[in-house]
Short mmCIF file of N, CA and C in Angstrom, two decimals:
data_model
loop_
_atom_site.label_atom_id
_atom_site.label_comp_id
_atom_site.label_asym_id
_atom_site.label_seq_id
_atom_site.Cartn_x
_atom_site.Cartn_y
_atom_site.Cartn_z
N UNK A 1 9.07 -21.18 40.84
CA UNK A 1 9.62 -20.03 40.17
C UNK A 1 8.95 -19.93 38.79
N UNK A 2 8.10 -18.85 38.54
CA UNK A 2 8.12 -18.44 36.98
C UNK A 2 8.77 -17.58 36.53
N UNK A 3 9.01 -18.08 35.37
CA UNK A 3 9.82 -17.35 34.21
C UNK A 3 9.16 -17.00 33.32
N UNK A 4 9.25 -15.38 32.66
CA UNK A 4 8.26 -14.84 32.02
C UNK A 4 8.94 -14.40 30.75
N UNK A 5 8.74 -14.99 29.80
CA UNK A 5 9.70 -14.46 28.67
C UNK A 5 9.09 -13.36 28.03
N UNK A 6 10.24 -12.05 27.28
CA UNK A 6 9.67 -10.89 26.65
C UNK A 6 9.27 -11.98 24.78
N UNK A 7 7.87 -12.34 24.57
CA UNK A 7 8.30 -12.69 23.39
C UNK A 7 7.24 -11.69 22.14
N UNK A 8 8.30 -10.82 21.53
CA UNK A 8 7.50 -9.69 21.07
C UNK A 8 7.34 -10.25 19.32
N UNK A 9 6.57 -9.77 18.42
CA UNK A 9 6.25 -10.01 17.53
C UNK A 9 7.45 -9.27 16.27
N UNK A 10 7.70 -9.94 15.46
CA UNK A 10 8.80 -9.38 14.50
C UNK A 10 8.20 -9.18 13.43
N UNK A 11 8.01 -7.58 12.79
CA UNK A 11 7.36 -7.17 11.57
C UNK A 11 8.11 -8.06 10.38
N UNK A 12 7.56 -8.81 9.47
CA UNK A 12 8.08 -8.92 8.37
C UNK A 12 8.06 -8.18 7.26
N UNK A 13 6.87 -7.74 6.81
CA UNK A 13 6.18 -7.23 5.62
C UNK A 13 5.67 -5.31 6.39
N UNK A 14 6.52 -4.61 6.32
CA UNK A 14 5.55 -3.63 6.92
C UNK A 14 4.52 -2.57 5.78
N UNK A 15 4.61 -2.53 4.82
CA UNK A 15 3.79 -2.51 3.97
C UNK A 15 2.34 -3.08 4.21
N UNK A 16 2.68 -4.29 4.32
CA UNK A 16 1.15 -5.09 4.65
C UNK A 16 0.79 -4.96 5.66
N UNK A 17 1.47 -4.24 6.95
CA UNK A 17 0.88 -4.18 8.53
C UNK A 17 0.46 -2.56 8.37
N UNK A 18 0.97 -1.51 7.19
CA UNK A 18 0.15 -0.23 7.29
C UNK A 18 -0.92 -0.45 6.51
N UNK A 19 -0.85 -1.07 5.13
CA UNK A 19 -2.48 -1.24 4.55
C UNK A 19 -3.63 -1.99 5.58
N UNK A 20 -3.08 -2.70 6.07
CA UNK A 20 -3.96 -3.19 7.42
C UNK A 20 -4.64 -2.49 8.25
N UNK A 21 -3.43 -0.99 8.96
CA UNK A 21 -4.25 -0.33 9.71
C UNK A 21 -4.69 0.51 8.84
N UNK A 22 -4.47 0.45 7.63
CA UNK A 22 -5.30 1.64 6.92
C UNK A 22 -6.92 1.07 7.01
N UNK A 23 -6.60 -0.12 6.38
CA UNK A 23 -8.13 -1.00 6.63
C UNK A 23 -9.10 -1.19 7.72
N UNK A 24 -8.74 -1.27 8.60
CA UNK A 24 -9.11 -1.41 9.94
C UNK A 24 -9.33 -0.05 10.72
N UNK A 25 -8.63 0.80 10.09
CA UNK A 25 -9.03 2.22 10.43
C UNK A 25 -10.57 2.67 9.83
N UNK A 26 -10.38 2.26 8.52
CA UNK A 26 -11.70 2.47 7.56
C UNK A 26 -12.20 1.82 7.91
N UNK A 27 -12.42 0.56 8.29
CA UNK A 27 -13.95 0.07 8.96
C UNK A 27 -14.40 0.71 10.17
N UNK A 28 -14.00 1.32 10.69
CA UNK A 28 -14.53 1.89 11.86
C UNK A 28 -14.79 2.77 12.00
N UNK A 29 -14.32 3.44 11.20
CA UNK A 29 -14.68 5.21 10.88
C UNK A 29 -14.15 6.21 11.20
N UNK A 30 -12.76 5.85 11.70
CA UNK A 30 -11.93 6.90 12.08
C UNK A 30 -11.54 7.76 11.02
N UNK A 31 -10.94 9.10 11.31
CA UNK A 31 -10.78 9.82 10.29
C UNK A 31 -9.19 10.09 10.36
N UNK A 32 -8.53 9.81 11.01
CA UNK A 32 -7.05 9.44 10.73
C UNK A 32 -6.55 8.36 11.05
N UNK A 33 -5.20 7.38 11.29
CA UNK A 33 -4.83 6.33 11.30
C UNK A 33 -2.95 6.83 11.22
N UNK A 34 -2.74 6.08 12.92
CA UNK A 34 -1.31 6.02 12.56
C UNK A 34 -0.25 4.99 12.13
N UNK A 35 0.35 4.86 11.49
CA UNK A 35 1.41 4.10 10.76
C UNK A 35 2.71 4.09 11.07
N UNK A 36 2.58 2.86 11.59
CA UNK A 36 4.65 2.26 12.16
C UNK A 36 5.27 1.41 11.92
N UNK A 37 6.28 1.43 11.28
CA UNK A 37 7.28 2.20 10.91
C UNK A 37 7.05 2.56 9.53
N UNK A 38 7.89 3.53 9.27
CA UNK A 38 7.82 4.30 8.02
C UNK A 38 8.56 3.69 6.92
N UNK A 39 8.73 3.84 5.43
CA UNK A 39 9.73 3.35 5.13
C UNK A 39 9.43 4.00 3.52
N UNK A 40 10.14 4.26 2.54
CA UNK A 40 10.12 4.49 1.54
C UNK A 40 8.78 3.89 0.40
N UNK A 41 8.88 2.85 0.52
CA UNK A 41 7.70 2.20 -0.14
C UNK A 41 6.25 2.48 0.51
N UNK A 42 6.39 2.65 1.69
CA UNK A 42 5.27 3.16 2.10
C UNK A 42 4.56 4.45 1.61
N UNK A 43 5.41 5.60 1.67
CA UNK A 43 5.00 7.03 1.75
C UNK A 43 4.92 7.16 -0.42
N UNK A 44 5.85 5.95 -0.89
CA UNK A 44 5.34 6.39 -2.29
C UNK A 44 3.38 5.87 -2.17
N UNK A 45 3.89 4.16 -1.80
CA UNK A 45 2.12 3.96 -1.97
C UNK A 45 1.07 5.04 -1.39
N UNK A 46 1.37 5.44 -0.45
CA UNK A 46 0.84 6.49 -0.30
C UNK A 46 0.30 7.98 -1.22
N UNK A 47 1.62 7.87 -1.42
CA UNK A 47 1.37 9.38 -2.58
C UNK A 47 0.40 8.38 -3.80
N UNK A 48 0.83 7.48 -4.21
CA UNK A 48 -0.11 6.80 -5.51
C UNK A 48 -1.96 7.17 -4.64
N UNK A 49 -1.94 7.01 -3.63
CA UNK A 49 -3.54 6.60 -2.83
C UNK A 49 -3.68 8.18 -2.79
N UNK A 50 -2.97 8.73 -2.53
CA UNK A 50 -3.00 10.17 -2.80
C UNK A 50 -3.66 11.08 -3.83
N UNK A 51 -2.56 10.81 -4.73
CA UNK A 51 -2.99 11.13 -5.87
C UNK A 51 -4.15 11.02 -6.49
N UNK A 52 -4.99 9.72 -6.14
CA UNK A 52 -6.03 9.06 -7.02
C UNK A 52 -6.97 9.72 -6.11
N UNK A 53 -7.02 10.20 -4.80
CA UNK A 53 -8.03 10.40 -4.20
C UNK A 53 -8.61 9.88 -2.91
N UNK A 54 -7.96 8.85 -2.49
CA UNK A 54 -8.39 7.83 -1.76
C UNK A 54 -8.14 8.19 -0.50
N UNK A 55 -6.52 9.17 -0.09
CA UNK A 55 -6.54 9.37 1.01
C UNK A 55 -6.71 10.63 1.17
N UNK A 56 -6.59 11.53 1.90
CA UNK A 56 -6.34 12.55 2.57
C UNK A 56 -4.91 13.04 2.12
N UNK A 57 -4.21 14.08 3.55
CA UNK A 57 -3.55 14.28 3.39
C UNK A 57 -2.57 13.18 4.37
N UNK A 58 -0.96 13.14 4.24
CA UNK A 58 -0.19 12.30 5.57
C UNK A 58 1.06 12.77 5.77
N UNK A 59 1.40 12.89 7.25
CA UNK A 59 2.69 13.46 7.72
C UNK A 59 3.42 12.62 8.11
N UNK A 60 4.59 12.99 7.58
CA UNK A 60 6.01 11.94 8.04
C UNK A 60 6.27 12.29 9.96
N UNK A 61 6.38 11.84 10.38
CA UNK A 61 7.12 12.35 11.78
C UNK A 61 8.59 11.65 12.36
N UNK A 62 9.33 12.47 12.03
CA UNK A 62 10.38 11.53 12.26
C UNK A 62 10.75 11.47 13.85
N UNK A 63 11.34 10.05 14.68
CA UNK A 63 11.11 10.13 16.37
C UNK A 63 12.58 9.85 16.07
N UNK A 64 13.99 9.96 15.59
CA UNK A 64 14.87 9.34 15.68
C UNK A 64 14.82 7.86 15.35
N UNK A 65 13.80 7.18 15.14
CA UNK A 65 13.73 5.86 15.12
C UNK A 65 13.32 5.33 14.08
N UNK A 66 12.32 4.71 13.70
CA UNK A 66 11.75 4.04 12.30
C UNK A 66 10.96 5.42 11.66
N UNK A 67 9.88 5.92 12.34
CA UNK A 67 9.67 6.87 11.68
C UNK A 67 8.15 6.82 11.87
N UNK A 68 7.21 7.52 11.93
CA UNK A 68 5.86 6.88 12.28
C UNK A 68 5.35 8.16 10.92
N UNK A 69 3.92 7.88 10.48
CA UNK A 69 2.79 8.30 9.36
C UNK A 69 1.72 8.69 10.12
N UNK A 70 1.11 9.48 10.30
CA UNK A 70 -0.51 9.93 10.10
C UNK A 70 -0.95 10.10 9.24
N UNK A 71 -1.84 9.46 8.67
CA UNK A 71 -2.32 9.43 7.29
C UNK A 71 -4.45 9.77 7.51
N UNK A 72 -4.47 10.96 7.08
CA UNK A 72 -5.96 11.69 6.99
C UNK A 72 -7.04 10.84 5.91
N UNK A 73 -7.60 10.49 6.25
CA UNK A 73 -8.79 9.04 5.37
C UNK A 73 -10.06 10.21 5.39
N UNK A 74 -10.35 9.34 4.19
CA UNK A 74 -11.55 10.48 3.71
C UNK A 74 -12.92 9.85 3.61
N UNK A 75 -12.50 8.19 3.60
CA UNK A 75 -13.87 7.37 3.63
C UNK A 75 -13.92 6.80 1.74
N UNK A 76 -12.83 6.90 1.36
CA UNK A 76 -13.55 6.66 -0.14
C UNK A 76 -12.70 5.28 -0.43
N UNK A 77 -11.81 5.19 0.34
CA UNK A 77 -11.22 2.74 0.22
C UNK A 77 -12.01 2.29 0.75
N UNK A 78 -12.30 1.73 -0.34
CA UNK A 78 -12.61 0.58 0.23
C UNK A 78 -11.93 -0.20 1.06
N UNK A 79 -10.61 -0.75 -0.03
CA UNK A 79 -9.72 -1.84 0.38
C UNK A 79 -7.84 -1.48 -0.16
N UNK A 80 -6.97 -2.26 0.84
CA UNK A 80 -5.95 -1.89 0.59
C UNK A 80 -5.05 -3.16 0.80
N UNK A 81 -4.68 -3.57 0.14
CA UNK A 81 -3.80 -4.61 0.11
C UNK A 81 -2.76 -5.51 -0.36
N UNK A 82 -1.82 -5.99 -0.07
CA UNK A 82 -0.47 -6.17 -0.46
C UNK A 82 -0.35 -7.61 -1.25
N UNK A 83 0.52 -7.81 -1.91
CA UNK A 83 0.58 -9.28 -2.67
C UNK A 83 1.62 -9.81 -2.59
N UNK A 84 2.20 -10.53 -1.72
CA UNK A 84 3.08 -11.67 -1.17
C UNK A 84 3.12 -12.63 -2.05
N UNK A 85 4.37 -12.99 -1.92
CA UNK A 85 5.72 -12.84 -2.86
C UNK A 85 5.05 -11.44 -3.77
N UNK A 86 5.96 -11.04 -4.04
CA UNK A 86 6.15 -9.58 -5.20
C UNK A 86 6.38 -10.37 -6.39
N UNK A 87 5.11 -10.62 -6.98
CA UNK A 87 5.50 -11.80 -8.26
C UNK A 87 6.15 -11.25 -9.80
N UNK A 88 6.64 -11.38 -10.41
CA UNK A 88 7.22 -10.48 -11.65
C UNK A 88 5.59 -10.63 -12.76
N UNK A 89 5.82 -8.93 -12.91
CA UNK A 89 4.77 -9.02 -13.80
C UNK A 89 5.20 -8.43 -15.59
N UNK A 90 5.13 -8.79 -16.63
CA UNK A 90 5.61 -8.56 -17.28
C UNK A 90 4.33 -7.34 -18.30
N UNK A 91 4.32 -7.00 -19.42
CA UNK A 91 3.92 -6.04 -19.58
C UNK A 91 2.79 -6.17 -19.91
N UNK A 92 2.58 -7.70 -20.58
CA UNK A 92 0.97 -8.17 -21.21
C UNK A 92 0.78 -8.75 -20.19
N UNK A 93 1.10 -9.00 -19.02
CA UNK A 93 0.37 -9.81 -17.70
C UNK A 93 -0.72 -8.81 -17.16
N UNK A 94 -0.23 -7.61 -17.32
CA UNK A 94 -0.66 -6.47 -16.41
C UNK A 94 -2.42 -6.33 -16.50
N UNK A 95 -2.75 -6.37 -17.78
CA UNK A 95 -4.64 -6.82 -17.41
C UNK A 95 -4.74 -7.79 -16.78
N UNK A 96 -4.10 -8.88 -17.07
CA UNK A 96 -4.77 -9.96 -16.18
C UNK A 96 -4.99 -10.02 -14.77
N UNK A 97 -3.63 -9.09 -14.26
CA UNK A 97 -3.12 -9.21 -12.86
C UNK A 97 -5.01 -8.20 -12.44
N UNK A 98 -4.64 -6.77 -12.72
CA UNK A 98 -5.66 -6.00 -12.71
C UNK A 98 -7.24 -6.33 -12.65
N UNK A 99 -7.51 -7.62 -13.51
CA UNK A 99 -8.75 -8.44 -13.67
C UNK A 99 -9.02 -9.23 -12.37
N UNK A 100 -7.97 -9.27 -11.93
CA UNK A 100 -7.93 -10.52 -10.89
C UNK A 100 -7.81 -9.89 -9.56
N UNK A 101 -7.17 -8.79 -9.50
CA UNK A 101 -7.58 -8.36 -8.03
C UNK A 101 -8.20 -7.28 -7.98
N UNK A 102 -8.80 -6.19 -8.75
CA UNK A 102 -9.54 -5.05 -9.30
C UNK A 102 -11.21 -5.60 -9.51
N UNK A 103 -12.14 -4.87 -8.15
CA UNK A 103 -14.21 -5.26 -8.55
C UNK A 103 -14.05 -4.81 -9.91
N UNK A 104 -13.39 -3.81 -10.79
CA UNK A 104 -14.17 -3.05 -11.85
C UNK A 104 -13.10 -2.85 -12.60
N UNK A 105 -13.47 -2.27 -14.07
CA UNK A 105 -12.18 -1.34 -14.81
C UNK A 105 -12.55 -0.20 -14.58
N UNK A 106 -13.60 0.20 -13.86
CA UNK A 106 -13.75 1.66 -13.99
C UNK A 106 -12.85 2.40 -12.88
N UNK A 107 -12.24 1.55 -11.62
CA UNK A 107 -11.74 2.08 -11.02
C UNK A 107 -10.88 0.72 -10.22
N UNK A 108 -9.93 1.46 -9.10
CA UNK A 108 -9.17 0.64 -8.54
C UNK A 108 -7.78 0.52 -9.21
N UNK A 109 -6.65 0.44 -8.64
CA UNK A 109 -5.23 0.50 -8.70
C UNK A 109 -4.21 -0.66 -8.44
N UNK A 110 -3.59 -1.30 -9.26
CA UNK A 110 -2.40 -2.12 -8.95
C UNK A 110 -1.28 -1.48 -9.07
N UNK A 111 -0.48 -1.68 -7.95
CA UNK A 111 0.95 -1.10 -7.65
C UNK A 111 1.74 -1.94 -8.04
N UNK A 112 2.80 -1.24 -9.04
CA UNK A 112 4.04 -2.08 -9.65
C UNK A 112 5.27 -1.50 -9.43
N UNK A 113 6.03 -2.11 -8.54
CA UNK A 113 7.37 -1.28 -8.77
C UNK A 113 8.18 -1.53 -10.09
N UNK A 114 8.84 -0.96 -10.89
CA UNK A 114 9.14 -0.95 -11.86
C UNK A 114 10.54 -0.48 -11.85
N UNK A 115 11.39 -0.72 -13.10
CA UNK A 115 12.58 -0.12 -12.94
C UNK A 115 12.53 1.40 -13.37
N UNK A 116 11.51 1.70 -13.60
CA UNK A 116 11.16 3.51 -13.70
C UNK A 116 10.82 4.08 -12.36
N UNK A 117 10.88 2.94 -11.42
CA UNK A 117 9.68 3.55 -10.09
C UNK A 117 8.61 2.98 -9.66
N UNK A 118 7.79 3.64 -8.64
CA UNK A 118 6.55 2.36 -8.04
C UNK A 118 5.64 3.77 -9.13
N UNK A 119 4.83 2.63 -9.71
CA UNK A 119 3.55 3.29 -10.37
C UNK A 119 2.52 2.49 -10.42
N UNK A 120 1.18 2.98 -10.84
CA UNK A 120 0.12 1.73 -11.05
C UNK A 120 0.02 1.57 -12.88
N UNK A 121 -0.68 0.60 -12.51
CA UNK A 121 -0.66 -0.04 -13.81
C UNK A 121 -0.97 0.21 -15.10
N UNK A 122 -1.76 1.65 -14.72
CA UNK A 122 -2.09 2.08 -16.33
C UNK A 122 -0.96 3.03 -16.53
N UNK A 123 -0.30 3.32 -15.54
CA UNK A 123 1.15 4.32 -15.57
C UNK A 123 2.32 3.41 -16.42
N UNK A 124 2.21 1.97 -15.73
CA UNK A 124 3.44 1.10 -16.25
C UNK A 124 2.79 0.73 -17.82
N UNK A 125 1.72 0.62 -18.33
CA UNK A 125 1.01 0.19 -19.64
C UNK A 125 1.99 1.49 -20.54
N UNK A 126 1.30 2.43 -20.12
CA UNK A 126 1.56 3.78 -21.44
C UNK A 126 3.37 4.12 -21.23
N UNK A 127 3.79 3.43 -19.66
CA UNK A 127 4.95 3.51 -20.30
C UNK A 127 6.20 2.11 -20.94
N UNK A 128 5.32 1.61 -20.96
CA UNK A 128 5.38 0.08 -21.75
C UNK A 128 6.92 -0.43 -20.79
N UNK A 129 6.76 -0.56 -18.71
CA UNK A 129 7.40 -1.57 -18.42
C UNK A 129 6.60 -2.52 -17.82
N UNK A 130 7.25 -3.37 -16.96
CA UNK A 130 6.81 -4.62 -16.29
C UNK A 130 7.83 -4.42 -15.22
N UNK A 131 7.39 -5.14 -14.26
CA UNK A 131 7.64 -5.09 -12.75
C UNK A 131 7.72 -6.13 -12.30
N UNK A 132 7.37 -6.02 -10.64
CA UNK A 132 7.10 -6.86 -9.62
C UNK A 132 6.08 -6.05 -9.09
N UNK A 133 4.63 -6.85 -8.61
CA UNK A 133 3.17 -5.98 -8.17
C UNK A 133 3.71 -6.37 -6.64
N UNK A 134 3.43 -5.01 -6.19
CA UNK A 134 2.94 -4.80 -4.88
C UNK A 134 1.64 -4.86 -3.81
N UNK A 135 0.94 -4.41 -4.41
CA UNK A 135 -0.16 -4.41 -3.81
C UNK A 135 -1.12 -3.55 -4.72
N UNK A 136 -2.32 -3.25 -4.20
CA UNK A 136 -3.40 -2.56 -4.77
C UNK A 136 -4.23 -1.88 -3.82
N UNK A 137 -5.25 -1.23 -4.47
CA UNK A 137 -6.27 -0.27 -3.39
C UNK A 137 -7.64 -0.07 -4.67
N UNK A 138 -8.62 0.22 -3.76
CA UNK A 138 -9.74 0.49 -4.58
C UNK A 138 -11.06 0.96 -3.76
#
């Protein structure tokens, strides 16, 4: 007799499993990429990648369920990626953090959620808080 167990994989971090397929979308050259499950932190990082240029446009679709993203890539990330544990960053940390996972100052983004909101880092500088970093893109 075999016994076949269902043993399915349990998202921990889903943040870090959409910058993933964002990544993995961009290496290959697709020009959209779908994203599951949805979740608040997602669709802001999004709007931040948005904003700066990086993505396209992206639609929420709601199925009754978690919620799935299409997100339109334009070819200009490089890279997208999350920082486990969400370490506290305080307000003079914030170059360093930026130095350390940012190729350049001329460009590239660290995500801080903040008690104002998720912003990047020259957003949290001029408005003089400190956070916990999320992730980055560039």
């Amino acid at each position: 007799v075999i016994l076949l167990l269902n043993r399915s994989m349990v998202l921990t971090n889903v943040l870090a499993d959409a910058c993933q397929s964002i990544n993995n979308a961009g290496r290959k050259g697709k020009r959209q990429v779908l994203i599951r499950p949805s979740s608040k932190v997602i669709v802001r990082f999004l709007k931040l990648m948005q904003k700066y240029g990086y993505i396209g446009n992206f639609e929420q679709i709601d199925d009754h369920r978690a919620g799935k993203i299409i997100v339109q890539l334009n070819g200009k990330l490089n890279k997208c990626g999350v920082i486990s544990p969400r370490f506290d960053v305080q307000i003079n940390d914030i170059a360093t953090w930026a130095n350390n996972l940012l190729p350049s100052r001329q460009f590239g983004h660290v995500i801080l959620t903040t008690s104002s909101g998720i912003m990047d880092h020259e957003e949290a500088r001029r408005k003089k808080v400190g956070g916990k970093i999320i992730g980055f893109f560039f």
